[in-house]
CSV table of C-alpha atoms in Angstrom, one decimal:
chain,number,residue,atom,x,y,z
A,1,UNK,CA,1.2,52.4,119.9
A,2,UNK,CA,-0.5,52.5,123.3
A,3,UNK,CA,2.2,49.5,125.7
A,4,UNK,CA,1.8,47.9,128.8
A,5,UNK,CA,5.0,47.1,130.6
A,6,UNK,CA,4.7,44.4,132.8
A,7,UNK,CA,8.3,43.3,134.8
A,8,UNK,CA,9.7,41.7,138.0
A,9,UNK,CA,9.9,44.5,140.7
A,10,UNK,CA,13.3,43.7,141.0
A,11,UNK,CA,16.8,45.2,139.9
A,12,UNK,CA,16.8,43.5,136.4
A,13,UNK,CA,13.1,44.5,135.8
A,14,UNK,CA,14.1,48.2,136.8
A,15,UNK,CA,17.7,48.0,134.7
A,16,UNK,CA,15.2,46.9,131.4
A,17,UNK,CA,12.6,49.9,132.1
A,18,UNK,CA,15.9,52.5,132.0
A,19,UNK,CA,17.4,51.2,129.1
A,20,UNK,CA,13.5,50.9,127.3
A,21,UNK,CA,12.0,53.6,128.0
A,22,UNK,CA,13.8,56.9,126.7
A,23,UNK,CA,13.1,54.5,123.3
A,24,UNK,CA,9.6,55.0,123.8
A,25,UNK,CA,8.5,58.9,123.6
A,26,UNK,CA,5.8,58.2,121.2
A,27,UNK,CA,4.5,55.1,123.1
A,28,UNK,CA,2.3,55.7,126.4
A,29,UNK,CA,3.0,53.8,128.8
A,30,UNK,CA,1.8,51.8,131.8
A,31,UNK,CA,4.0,49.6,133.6
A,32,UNK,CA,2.7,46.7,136.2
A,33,UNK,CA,4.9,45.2,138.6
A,34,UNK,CA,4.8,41.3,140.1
A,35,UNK,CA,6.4,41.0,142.9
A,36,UNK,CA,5.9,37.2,142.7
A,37,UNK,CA,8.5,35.7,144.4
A,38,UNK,CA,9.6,31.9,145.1
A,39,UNK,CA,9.2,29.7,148.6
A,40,UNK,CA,11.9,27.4,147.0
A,41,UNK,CA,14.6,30.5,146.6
A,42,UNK,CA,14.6,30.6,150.0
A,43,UNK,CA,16.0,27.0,150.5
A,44,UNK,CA,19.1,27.2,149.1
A,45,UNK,CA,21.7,29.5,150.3
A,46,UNK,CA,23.1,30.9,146.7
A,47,UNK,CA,19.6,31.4,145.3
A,48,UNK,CA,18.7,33.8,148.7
A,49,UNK,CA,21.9,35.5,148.0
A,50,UNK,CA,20.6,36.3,144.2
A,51,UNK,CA,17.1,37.0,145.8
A,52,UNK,CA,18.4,39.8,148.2
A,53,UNK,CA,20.7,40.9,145.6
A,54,UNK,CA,18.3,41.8,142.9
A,55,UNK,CA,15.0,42.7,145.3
A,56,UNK,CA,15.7,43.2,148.8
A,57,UNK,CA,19.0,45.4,148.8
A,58,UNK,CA,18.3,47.5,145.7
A,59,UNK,CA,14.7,47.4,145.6
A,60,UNK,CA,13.3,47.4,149.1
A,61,UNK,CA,16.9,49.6,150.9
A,62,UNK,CA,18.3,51.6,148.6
A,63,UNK,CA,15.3,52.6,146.3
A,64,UNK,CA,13.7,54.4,148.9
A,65,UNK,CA,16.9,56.1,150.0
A,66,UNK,CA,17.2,57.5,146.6
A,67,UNK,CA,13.7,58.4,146.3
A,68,UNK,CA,13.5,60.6,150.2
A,69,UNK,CA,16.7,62.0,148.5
A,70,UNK,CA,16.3,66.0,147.9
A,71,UNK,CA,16.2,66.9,144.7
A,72,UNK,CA,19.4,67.4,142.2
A,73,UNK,CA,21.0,64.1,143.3
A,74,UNK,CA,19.1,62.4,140.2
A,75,UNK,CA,21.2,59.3,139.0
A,76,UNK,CA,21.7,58.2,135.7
A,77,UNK,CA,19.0,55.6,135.9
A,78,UNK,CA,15.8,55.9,138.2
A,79,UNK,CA,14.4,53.9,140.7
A,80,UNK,CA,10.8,52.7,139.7
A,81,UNK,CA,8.9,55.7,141.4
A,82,UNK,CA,11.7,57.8,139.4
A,83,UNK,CA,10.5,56.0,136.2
A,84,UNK,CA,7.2,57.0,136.3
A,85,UNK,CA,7.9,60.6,137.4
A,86,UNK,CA,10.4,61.1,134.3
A,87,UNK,CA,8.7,59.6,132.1
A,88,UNK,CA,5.0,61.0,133.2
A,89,UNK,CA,3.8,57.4,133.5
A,90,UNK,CA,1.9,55.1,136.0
A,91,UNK,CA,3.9,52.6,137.3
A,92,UNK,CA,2.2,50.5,140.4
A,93,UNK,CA,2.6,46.7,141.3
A,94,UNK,CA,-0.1,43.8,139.9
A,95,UNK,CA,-1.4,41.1,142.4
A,96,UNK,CA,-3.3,39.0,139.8
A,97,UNK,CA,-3.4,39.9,135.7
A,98,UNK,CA,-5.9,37.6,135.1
A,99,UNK,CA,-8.2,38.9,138.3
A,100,UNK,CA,-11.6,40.2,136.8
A,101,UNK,CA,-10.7,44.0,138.4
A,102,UNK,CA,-7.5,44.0,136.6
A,103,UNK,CA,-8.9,42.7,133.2
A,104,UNK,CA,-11.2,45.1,133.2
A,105,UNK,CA,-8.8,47.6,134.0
A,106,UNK,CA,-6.5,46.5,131.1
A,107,UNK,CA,-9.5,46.5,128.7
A,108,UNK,CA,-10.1,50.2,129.4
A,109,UNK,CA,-7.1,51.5,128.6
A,110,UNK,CA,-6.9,49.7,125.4
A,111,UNK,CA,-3.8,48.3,124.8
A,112,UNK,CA,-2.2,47.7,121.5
A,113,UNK,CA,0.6,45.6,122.5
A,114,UNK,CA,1.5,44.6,126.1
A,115,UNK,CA,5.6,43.3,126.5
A,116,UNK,CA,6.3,41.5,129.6
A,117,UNK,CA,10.1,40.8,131.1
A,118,UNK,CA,10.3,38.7,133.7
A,119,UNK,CA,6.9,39.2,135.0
A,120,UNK,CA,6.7,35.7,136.7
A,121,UNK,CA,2.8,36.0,135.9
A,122,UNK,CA,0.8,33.8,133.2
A,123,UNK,CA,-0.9,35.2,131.1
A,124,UNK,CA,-4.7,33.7,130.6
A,125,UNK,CA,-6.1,34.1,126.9
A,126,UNK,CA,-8.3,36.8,128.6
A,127,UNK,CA,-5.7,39.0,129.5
A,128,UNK,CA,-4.0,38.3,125.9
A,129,UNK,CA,-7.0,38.7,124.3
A,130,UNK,CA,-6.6,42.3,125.8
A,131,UNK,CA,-4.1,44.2,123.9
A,132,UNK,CA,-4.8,44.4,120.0
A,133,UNK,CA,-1.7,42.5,118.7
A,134,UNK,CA,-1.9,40.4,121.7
A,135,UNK,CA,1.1,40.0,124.3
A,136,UNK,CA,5.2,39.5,123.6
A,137,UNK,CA,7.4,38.0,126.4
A,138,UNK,CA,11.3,38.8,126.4
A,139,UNK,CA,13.0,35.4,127.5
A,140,UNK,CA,16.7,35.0,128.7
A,141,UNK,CA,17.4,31.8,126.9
A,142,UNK,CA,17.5,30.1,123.4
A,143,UNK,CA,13.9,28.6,123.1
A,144,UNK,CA,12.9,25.8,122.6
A,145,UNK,CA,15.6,24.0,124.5
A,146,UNK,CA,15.6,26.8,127.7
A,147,UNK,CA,12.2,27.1,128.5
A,148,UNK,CA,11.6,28.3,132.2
A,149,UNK,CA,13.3,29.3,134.9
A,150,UNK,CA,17.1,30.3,135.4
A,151,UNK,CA,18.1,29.9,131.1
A,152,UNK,CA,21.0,31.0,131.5
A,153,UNK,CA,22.8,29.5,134.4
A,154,UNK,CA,21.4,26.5,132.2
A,155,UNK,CA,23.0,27.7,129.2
A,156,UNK,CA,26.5,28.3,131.0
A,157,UNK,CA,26.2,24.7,132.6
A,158,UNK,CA,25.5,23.1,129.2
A,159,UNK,CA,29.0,24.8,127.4
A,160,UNK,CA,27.0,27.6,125.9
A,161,UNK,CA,29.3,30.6,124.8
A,162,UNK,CA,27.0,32.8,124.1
A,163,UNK,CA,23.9,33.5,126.5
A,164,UNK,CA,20.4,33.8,124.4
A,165,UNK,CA,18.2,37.0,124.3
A,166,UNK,CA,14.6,35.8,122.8
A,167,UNK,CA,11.7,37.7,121.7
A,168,UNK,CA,8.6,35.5,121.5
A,169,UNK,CA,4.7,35.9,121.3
A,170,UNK,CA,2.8,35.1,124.1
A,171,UNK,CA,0.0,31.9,123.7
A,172,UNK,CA,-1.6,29.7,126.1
A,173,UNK,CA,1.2,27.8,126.8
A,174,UNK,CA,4.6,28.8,129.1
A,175,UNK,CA,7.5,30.3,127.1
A,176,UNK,CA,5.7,28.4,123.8
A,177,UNK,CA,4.9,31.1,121.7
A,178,UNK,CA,6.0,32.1,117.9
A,179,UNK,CA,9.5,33.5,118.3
A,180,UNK,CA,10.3,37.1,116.7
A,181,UNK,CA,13.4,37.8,117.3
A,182,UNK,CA,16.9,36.2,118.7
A,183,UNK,CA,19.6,38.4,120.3
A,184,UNK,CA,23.5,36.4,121.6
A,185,UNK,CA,25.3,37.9,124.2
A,186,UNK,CA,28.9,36.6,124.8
A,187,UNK,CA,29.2,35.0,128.0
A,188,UNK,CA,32.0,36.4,130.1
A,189,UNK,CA,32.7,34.0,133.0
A,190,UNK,CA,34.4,37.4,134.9
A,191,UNK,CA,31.9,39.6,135.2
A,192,UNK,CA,29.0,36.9,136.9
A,193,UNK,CA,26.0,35.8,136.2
A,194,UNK,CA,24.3,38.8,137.8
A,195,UNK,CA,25.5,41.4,135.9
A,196,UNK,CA,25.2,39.5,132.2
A,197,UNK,CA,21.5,39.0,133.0
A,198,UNK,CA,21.2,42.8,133.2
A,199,UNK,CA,22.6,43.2,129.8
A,200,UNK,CA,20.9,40.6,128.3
A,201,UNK,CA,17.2,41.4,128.7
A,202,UNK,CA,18.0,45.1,127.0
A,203,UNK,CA,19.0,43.3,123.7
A,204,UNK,CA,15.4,43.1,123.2
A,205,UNK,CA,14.9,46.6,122.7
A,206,UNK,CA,16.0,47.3,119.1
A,207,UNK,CA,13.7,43.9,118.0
A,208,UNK,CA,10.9,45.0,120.1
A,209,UNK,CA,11.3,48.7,118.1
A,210,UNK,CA,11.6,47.4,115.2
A,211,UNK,CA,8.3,45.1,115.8
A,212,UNK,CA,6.5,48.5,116.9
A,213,UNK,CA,7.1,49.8,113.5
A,214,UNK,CA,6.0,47.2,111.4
A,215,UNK,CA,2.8,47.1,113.5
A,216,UNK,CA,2.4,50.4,113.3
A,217,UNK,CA,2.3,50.1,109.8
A,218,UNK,CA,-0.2,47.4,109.5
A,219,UNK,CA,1.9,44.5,109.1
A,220,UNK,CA,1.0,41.1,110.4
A,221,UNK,CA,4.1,39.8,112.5
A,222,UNK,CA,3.4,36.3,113.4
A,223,UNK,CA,6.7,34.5,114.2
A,224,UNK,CA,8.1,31.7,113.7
A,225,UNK,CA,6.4,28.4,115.3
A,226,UNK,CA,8.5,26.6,117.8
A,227,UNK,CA,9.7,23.1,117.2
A,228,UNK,CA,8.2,21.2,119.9
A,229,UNK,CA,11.0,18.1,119.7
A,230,UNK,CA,13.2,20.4,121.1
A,231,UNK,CA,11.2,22.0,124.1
A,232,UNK,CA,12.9,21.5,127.2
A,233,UNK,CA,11.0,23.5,130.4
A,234,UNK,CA,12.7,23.7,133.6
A,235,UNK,CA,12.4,24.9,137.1
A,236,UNK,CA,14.4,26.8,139.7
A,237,UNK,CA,17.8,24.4,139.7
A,238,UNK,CA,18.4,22.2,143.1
A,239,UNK,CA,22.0,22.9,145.1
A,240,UNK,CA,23.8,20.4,143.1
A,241,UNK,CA,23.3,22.3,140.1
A,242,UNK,CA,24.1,25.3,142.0
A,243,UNK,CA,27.2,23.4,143.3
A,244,UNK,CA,28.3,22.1,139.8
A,245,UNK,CA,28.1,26.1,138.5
A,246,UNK,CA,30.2,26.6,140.7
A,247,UNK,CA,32.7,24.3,140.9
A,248,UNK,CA,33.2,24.9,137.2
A,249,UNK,CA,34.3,28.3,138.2
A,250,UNK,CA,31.7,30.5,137.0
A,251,UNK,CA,30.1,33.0,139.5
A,252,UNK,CA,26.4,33.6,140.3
A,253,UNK,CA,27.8,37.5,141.2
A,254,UNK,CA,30.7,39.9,141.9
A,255,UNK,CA,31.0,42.6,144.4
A,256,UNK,CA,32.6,44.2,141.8
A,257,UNK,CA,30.1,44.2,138.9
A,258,UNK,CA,27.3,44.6,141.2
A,259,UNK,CA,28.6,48.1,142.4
A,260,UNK,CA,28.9,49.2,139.0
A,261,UNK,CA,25.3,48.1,138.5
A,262,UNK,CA,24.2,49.9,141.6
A,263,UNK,CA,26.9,53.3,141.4
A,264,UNK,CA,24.3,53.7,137.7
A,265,UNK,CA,21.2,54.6,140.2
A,266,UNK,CA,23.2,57.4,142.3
A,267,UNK,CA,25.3,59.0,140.1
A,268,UNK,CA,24.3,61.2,136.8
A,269,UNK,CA,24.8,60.3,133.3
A,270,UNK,CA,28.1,61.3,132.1
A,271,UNK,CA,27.9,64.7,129.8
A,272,UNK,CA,28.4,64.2,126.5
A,273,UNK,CA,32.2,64.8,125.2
A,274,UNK,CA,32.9,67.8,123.8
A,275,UNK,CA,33.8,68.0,120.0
């Protein structure tokens, strides 16, 4: 099956491709990057933190560190120009996936399937339209009732003990699509916010195989239709949901989670243990 991989250039979009990608050897590849970002994030203290947390520390400091790096010094997962140098794959940032140019360049390199992960972008029938079995979004939050933005902090809020993995078709709607495939992550107040989002998008992966397969083999994998009574859709949360998170005890992040996160892109995988 010939992908597209469209993600946020950010640390959670990078985590996903390293955990995806040695999955893929029979797949090419092309992965686009959005570096969308929001003027709202700015305005509230916590969500800047997050924002320089997951883009401009990892993304726009330490990436290129690593990549100026003489060789040997590889770490256990790469940065996104290491991606597309060990994998053999483009890998190059997206300004508009509807734009005419970009359609175009989509349409000739024929997709089959094109999975997006926190690509921020919306896709226009056009650009679904594109790929033969259309377009599949990965979506951190139970839907129909966490539609949009920041699912699970919402979850979390709401009592949820579990945060909600789910893999859905793209339409022309926003996080409305047929839903494949649900994956639960137990929440673990401890570790932060931060960190459980990076484990949460790769729970994807073995649904998102296992829909490869059966398209591989002809099969017709439709989904099952959202119940629109339940749809909530919500945006970025104001400070005194922020504030409430907080006050509840969880944590956005934890120095001490996020250098575990971080210590993954400098230092080699671990050899395998001797029988």
């Amino acid at each position: 099956m010939r992908l597209i991989l469209c993600v946020k250039r950010d640390l959670h979009g990078c985590i996903f491709l390293n955990r995806l990608m040695p999955r893929l050897a029979d797949h090419p590849t092309w992965i686009l990057l959005s570096d969308k970002a929001r003027t709202a994030e700015s305005q509230i203290p916590e969500l800047a933190r997050l924002a320089y947390l997951e883009r401009v520390l990892p993304i726009d400091r330490l990436f290129p560190l690593i990549d100026s790096a003489p060789p040997g010094g590889v770490g256990e997962w790469a940065t996104f120009a290491g991606l597309a140098a060990r994998y053999a794959t483009r890998c190059e940032v997206v300004e508009d996936i509807n734009s005419p140019a970009m359609l175009s360049r989509l349409a000739a390199y024929a997709p089959d399937l094109i999975v997006s992960a926190r690509f921020s972008h919306i896709f226009a029938p056009a650009a679904i339209a594109v790929a033969r079995h259309g377009v599949v979004n990965i979506h951190p939050g139970e839907l129909p009732a966490y539609a949009g933005l920041f699912s699970p902090l919402r979850t979390v809020a709401e009592g949820g003990q579990e945060l909600v993995c789910c893999l859905h078709r793209v339409d022309a709607g926003v996080d409305s699509g047929p839903i494949i495939a649900l994956a639960r992550l137990p929440y673990q107040r401890e570790l932060g916010l931060l960190a459980q989002i990076a484990e949460l998008y790769p729970l994807a992966i073995t649904p998102l195989l296992d829909l490869l397969a059966r398209l591989a083999n002809g099969e017709a994998v439709a989904g099952e239709v959202q119940d629109r009574s339940r749809r909530r859709y919500r945006s970025l949360p104001d400070a005194s949901e922020i504030d409430a998170f907080l006050a509840a005890g969880h944590h956005l992040w934890t120095a001490q989670s996020y250098d575990s996160l971080l210590a993954r892109f400098l230092r080699p995988a671990p050899a395998p243990a001797t029988p």
